[in-house]
mmCIF file of C-alpha atoms in Angstrom:
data_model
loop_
_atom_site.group_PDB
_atom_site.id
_atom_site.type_symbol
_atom_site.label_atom_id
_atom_site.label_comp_id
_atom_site.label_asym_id
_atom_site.label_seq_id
_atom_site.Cartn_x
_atom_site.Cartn_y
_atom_site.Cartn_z
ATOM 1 C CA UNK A 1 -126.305 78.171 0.642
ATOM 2 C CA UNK A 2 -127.270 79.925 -2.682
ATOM 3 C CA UNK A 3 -129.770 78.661 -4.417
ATOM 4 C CA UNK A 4 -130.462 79.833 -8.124
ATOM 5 C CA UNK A 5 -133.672 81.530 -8.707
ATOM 6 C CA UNK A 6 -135.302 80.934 -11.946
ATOM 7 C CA UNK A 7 -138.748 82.953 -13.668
ATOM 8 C CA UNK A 8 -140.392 82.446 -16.671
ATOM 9 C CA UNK A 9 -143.680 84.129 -17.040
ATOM 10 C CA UNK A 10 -145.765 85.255 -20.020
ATOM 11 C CA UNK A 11 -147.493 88.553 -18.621
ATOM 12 C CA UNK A 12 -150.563 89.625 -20.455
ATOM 13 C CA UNK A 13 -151.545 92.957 -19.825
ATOM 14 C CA UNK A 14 -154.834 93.349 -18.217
ATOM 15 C CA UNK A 15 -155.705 89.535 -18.233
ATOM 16 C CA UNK A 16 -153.086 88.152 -15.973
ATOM 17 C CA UNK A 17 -149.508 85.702 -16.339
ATOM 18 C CA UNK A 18 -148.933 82.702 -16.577
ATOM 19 C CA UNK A 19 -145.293 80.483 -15.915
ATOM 20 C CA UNK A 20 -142.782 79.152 -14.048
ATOM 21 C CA UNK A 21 -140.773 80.190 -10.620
ATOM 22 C CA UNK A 22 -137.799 78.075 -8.914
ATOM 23 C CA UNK A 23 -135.620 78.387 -6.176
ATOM 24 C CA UNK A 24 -133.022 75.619 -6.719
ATOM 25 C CA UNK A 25 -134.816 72.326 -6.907
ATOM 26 C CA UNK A 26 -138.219 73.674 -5.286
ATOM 27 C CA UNK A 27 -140.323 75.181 -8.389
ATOM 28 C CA UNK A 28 -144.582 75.523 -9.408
ATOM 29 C CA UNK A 29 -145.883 76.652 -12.401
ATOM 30 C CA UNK A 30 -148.550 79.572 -11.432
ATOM 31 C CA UNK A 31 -151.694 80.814 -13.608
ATOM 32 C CA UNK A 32 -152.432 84.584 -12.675
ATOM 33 C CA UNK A 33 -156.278 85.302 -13.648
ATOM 34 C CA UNK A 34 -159.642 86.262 -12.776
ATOM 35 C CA UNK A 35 -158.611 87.234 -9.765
ATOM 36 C CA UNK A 36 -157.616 83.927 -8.474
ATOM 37 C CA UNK A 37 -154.055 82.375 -7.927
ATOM 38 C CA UNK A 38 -153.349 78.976 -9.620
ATOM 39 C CA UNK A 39 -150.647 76.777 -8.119
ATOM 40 C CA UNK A 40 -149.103 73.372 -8.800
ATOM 41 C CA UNK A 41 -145.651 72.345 -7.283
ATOM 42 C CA UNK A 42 -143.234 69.799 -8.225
ATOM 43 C CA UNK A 43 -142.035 67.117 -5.506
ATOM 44 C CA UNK A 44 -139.146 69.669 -4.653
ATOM 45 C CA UNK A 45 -141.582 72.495 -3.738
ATOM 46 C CA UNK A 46 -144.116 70.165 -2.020
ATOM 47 C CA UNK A 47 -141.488 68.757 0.433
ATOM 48 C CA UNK A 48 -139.758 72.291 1.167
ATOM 49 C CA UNK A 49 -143.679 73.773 2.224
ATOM 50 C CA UNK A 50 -145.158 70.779 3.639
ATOM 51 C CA UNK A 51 -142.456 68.604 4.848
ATOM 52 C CA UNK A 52 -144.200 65.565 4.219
ATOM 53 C CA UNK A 53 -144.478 62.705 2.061
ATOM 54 C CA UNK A 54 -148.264 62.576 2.547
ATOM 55 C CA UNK A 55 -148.262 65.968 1.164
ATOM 56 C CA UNK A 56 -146.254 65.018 -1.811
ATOM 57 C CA UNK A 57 -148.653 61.990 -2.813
ATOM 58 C CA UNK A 58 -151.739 64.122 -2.270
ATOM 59 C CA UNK A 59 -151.234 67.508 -3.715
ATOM 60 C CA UNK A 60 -148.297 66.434 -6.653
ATOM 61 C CA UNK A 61 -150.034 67.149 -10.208
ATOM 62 C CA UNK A 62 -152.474 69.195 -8.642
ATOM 63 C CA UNK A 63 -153.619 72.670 -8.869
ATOM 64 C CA UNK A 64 -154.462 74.821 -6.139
ATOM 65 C CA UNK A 65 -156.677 78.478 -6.136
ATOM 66 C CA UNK A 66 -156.207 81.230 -3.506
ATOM 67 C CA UNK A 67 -157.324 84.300 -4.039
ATOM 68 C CA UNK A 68 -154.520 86.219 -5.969
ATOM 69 C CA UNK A 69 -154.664 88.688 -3.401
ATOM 70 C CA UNK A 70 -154.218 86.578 -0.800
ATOM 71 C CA UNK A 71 -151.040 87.047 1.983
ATOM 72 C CA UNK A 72 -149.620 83.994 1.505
ATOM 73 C CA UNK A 73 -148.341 85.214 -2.457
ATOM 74 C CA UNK A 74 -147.502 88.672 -1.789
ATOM 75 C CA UNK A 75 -143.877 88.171 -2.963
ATOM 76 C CA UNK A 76 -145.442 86.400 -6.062
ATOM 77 C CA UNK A 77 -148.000 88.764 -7.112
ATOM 78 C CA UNK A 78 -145.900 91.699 -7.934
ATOM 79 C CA UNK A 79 -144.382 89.576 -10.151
ATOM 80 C CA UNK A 80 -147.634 88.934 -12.391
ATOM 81 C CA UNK A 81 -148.205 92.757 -13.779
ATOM 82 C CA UNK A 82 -145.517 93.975 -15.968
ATOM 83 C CA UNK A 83 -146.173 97.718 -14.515
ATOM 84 C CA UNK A 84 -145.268 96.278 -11.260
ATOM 85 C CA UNK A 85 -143.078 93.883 -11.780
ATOM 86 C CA UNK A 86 -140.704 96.385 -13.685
ATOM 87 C CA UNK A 87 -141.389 99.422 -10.803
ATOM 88 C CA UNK A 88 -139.664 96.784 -8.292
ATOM 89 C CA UNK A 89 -136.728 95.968 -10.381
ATOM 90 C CA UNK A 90 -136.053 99.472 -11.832
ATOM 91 C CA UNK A 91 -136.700 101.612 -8.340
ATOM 92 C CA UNK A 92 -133.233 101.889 -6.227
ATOM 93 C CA UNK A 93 -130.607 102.987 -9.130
ATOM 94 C CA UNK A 94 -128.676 105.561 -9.089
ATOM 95 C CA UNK A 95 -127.940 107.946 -12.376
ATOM 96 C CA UNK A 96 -128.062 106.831 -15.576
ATOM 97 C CA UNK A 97 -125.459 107.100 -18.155
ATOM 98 C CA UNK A 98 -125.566 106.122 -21.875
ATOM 99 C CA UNK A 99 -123.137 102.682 -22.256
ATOM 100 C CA UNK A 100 -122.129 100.759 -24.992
ATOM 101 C CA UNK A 101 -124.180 99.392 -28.377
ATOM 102 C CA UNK A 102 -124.327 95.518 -27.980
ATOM 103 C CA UNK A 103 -126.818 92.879 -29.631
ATOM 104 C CA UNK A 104 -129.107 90.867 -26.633
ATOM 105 C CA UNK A 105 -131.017 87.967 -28.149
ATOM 106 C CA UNK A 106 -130.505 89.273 -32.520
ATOM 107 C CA UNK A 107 -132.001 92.426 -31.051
ATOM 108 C CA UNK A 108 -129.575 95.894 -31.375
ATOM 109 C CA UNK A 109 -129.521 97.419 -27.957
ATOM 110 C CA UNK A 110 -127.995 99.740 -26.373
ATOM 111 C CA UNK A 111 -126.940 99.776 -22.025
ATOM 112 C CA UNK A 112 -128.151 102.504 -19.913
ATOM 113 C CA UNK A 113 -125.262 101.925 -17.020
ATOM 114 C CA UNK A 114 -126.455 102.414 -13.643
ATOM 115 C CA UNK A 115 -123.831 104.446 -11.034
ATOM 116 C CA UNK A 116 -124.963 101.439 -8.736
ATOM 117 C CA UNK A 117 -123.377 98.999 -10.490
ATOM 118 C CA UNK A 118 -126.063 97.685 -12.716
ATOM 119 C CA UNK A 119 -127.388 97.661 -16.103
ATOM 120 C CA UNK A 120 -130.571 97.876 -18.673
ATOM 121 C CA UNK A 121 -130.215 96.997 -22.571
ATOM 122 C CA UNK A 122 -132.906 98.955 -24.318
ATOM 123 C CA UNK A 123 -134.133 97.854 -27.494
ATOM 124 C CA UNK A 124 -132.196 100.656 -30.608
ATOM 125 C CA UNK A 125 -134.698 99.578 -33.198
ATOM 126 C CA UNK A 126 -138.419 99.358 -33.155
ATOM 127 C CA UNK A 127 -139.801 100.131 -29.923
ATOM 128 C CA UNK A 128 -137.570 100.970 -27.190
ATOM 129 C CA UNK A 129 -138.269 97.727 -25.220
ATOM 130 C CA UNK A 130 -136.068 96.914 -21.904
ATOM 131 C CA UNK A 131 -134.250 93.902 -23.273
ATOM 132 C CA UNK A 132 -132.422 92.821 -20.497
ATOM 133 C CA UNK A 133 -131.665 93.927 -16.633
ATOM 134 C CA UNK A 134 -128.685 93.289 -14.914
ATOM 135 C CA UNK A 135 -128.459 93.601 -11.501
ATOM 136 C CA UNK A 136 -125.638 94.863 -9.403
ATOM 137 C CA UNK A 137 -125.757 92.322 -6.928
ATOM 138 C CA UNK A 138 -122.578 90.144 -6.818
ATOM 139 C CA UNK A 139 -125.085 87.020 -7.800
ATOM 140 C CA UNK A 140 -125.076 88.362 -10.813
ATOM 141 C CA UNK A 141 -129.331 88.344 -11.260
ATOM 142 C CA UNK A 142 -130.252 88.761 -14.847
ATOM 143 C CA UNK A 143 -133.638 89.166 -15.998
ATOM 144 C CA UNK A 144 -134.571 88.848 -19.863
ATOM 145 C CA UNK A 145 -137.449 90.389 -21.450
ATOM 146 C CA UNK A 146 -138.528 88.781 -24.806
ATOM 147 C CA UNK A 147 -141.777 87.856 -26.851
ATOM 148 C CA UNK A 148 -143.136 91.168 -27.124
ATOM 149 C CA UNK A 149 -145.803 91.366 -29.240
ATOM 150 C CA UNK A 150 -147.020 87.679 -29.235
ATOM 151 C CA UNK A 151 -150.466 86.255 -28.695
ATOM 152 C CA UNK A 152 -150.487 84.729 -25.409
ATOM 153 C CA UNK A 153 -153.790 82.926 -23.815
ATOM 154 C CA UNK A 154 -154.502 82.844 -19.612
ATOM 155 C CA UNK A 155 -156.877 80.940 -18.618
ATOM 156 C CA UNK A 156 -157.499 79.231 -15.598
ATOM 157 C CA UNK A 157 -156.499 75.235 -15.147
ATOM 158 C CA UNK A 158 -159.327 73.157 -15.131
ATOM 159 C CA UNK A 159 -160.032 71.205 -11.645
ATOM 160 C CA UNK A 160 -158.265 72.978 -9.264
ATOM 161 C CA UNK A 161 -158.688 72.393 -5.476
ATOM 162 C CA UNK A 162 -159.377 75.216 -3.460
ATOM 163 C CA UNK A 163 -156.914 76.751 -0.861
ATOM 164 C CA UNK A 164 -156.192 74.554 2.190
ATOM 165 C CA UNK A 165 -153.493 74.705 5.146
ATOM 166 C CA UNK A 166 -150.354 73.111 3.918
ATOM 167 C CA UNK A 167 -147.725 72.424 6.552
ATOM 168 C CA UNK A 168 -146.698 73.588 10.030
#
């Protein structure tokens, strides 16, 4: 079964992200700061990593702190640093070519085509910002990169519970 994967994360250079990541119904917002990893699930999420109702009613609304680099978020964590996170989903193409003008989002761009199959709009005016990747995956994965520029604040969630055992 395929499941859609969703991520929307403000990344803040030096001080950390902050957002939300889904797999179908399952999703948790996630603070990235301070070294610490905030948490909190919806019901979906809950009941996929705990399997239990009792889990649900005690941890739903909550947030929860592990240490960000802690084991149990590797696959997370490379998400939270813009370096990083666009290293991973730039480093297996192939040659680049020059592709068409377009527009993504009002923004002029232009594609750099991939020999793989895939594609990156780059930003024609202004800076030269990666506007949007897509991947060459049948699935179709898009990732769009906007809000450059803005003023965003991280900051930890207040009352968070530290890291416990959850599950099996």
């Amino acid at each position: 079964m395929l499941f859609r994967s969703g991520l929307d994360l403000d990344l803040v250079t030096g001080k950390g992200a902050a957002g939300t990541i889904s797999q179908g119904a399952p999703r948790f917002k996630l603070v990235v700061t301070g070294g610490d990893f905030y948490f909190q699930g919806n019901r979906a999420f809950w009941l996929h990593a705990a399997h239990s109702q009792a889990a649900v009613q005690l941890l739903l609304g909550k947030w929860i702190r592990y240490p960000s680099a802690g084991a149990q978020f590797g696959s997370v964590s490379h998400l939270t640093s813009i370096k990083t996170l666009m290293d991973a989903l730039v480093k297996a193409h192939g040659t680049l070519a020059k592709g068409s003008m377009t527009t993504i989002g009002g923004q002029p761009a232009i594609a750099l085509n991939d020999s793989n199959g895939g594609k990156l709009y780059v930003a024609t005016t202004g800076k030269p910002y990666p506007l949007e990747l897509i991947a060459k995956h049948s699935t179709g994965g898009r990732v769009t990169f906007t809000k450059y520029g803005h003023s965003f604040t991280i900051a930890a969630p207040k009352h968070s519970r530290q890291r416990f055992t959850v599950g099996n």
